[in-house]
C-alpha positions as MATLAB code, in Angstrom:
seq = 'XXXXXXXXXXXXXXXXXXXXXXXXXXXXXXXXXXXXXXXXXXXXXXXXXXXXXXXXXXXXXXXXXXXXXXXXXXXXXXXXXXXXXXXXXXXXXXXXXXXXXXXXXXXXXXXXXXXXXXXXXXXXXXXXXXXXXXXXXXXXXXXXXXXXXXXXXXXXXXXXXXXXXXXXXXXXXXXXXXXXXXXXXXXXXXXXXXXXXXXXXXXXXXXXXXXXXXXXXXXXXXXXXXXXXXXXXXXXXX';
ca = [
     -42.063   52.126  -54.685;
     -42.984   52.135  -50.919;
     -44.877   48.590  -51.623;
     -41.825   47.403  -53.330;
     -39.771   48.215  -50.051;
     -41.921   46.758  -47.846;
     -42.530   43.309  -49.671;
     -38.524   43.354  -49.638;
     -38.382   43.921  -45.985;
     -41.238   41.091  -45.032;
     -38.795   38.787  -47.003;
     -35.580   39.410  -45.055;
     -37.206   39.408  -42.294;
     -38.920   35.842  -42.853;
     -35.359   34.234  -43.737;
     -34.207   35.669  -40.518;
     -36.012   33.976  -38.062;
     -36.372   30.480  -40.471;
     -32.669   30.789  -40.006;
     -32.590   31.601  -36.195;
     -34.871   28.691  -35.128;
     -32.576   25.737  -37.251;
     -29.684   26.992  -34.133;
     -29.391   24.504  -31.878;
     -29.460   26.115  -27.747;
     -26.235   24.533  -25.571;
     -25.916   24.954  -21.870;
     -23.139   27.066  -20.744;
     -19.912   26.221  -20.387;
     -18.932   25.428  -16.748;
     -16.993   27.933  -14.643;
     -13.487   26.814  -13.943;
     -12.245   27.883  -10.555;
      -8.627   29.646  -10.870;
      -7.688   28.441   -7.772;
      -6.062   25.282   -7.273;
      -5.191   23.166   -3.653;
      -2.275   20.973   -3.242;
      -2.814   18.460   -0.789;
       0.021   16.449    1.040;
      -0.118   12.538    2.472;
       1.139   11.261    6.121;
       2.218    7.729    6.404;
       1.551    6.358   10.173;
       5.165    5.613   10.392;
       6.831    9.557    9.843;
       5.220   12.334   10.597;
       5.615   15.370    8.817;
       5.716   18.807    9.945;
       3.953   22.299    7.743;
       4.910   26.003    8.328;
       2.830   28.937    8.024;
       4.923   32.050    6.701;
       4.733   35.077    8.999;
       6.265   38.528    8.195;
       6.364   41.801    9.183;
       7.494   43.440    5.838;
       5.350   44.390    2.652;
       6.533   45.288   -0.693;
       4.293   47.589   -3.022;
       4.813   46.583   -6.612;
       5.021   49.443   -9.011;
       3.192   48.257  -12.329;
      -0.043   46.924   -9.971;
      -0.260   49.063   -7.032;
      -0.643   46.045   -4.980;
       0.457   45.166   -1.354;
       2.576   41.869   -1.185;
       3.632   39.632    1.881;
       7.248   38.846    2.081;
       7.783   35.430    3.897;
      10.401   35.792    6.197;
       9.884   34.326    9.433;
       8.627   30.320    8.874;
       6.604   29.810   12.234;
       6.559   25.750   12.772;
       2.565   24.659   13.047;
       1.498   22.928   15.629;
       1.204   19.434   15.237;
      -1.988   18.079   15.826;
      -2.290   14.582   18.253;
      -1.972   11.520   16.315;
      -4.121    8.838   16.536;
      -4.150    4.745   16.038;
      -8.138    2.933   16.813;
      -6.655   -1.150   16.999;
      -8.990   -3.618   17.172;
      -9.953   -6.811   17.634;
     -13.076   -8.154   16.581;
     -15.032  -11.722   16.016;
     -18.628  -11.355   14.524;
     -17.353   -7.397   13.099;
     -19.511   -5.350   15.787;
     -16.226   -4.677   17.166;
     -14.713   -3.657   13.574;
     -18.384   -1.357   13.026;
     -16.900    0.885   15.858;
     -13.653    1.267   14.781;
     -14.949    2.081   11.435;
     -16.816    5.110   12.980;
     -14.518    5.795   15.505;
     -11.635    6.369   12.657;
     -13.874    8.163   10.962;
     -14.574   10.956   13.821;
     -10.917   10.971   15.020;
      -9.524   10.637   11.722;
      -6.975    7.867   12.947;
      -4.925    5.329   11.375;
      -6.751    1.952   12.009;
      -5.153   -1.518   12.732;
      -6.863   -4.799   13.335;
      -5.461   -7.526   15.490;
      -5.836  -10.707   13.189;
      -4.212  -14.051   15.305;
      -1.584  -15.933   13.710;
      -4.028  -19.277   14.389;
      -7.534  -18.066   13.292;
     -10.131  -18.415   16.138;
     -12.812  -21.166   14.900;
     -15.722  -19.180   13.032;
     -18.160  -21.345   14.850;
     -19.559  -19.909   18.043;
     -19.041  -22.832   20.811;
     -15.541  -24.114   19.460;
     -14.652  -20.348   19.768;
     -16.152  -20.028   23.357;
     -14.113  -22.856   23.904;
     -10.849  -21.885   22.752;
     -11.491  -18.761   24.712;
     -12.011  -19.590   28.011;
      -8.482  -21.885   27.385;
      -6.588  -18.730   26.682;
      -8.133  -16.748   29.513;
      -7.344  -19.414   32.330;
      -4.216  -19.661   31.015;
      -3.428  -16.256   30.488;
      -1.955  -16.676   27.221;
      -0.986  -14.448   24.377;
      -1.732  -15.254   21.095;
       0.641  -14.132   18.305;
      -0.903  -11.329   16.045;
       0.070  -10.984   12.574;
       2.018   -7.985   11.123;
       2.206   -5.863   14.661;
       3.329   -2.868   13.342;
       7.595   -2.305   14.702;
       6.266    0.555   16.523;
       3.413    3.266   17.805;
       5.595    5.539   19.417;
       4.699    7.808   16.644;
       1.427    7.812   18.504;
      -0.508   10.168   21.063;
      -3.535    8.253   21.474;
      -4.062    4.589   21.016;
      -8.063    3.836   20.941;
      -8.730    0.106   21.669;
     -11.378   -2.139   20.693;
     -12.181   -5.860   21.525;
     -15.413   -7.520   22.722;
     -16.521   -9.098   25.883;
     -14.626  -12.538   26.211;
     -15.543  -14.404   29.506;
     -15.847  -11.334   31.359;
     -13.095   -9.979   30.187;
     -11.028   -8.945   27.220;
      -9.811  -11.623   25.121;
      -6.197  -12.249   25.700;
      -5.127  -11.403   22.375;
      -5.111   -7.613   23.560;
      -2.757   -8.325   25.784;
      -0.592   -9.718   23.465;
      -0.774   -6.454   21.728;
      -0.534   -3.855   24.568;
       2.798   -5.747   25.891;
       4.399   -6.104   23.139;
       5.306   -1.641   22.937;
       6.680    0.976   25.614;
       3.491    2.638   26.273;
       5.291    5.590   28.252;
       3.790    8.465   27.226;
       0.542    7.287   25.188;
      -3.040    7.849   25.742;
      -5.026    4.630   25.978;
      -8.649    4.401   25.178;
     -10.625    0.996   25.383;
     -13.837    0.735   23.472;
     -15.634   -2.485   23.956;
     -19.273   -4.032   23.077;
     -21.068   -7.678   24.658;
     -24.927   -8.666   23.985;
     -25.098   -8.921   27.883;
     -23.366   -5.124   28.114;
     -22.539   -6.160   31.806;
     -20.382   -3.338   33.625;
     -19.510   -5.959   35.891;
     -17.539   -7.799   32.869;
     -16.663   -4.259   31.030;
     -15.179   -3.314   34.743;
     -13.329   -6.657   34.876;
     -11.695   -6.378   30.837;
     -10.460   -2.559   31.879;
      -8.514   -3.618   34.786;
      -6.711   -6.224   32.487;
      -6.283   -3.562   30.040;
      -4.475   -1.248   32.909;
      -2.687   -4.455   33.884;
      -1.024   -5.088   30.283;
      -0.221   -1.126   30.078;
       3.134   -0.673   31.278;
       3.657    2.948   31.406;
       0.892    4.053   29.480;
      -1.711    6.090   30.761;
      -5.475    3.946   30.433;
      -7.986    6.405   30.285;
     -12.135    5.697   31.487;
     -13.072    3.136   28.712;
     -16.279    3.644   26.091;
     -19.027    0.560   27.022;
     -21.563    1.125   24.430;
     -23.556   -0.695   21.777;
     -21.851   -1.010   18.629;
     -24.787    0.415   17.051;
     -25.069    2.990   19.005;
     -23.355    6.578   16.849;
     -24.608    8.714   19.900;
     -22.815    7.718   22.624;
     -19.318    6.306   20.557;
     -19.678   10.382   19.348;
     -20.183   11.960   22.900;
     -17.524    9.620   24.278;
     -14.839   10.857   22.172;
     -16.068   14.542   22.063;
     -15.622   14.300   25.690;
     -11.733   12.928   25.340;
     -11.636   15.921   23.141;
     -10.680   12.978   20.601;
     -12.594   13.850   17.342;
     -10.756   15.714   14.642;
];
């Protein structure tokens, strides 16, 4: 009888683990997280403002036991400085900045495209150039925004035309009331002569109105390290 038991239990144990090795293994299920975040959008044109809720009361809630804030006091947050990096760029070192500058500041980015393209050939462009400069024109720029007095800081960028900035920035700065507004040049030349760099930030302060021109950012347009440190300094990066 005890043999007879045995061979029984051998056999149910056998179809057992035939059956347990035809299931297939699947990975676990990923975790959801509970929590959720709602995120909000600024346009560059309105600018729109958060609270944090303070209180001073709690509430105890009798089924859980637990403390609850009551929001009773909105406290306005403070707004953070808002930033526009315009620029103006030829062969796109100029437009390389900007791109890392708006990324460390977190600012809205325009670039100053001329109504009448400048040629894409370098000596008709040179040309064209020094026309403008001893002239001191101002070329039209397409879509200039209506206004940046939504602004704080305007950051600047252009390269080194004739020793100075091409006159198409002028053309921008004039065309706004500056009162009020941070102004940062940034600017780039193969020669990277401070001579020149000195000579494109007085006509910078010159087509400022009101605004205040801050020390401007001569740097490589390659060169992360100091376009970082310079607007660390400004206390600029977000």
């Amino acid at each position: 009888m005890k043999k007879i038991c045995a061979l029984f239990a051998s056999l149910a144990l056998a179809l057992c683990l035939t059956g347990c090795n035809n299931n297939e293994i699947s990975d676990p299920a990923p975790i959801q997280s509970s929590s959720t975040t709602n995120s909000s959008s600024e346009t560059s044109s309105i600018s729109e403002e958060s609270f944090v809720s303070g209180d001073a009361s709690e509430s105890v809630s009798a089924e859980s036991g637990q403390t609850e804030q009551n929001s009773t006091d909105p406290t306005p947050a403070v707004d953070e400085d808002k930033t526009l990096v315009v620029y103006f760029t030829w062969s796109s070192n100029t437009a390389g900045m900007a791109e890392t500058i708006a990324a460390l500041t977190g600012g809205d980015t325009f670039e100053i495209i001329p109504v009448s393209p400048y040629p894409t050939e370098y000596t008709p462009c040179t040309e064209v150039a020094l026309e403008e400069r001893d002239n001191n024109a101002r070329p039209a720029i397409k879509d200039l925004p209506d206004s940046v007095s939504q602004y704080d800081n305007i950051i600047i960028g252009y390269p080194i035309w004739w020793h100075t900035a091409p006159m198409i920035i002028g053309t921008f700065l004039e065309n706004y009331d500056l009162t009020g507004i941070d102004i940062y040049p940034f600017t780039q030349s193969a020669s990277m002569d401070e001579e020149q760099f000195e000579q494109s930030m007085d006509f910078v302060r010159s087509c400022s109105g009101n605004g205040t021109v801050h020390d401007g950012l001569f740097a490589k347009h390659s060169d992360t390290a100091a376009i970082t440190s310079y607007l660390e300094q400004n206390e600029l990066t977000k």
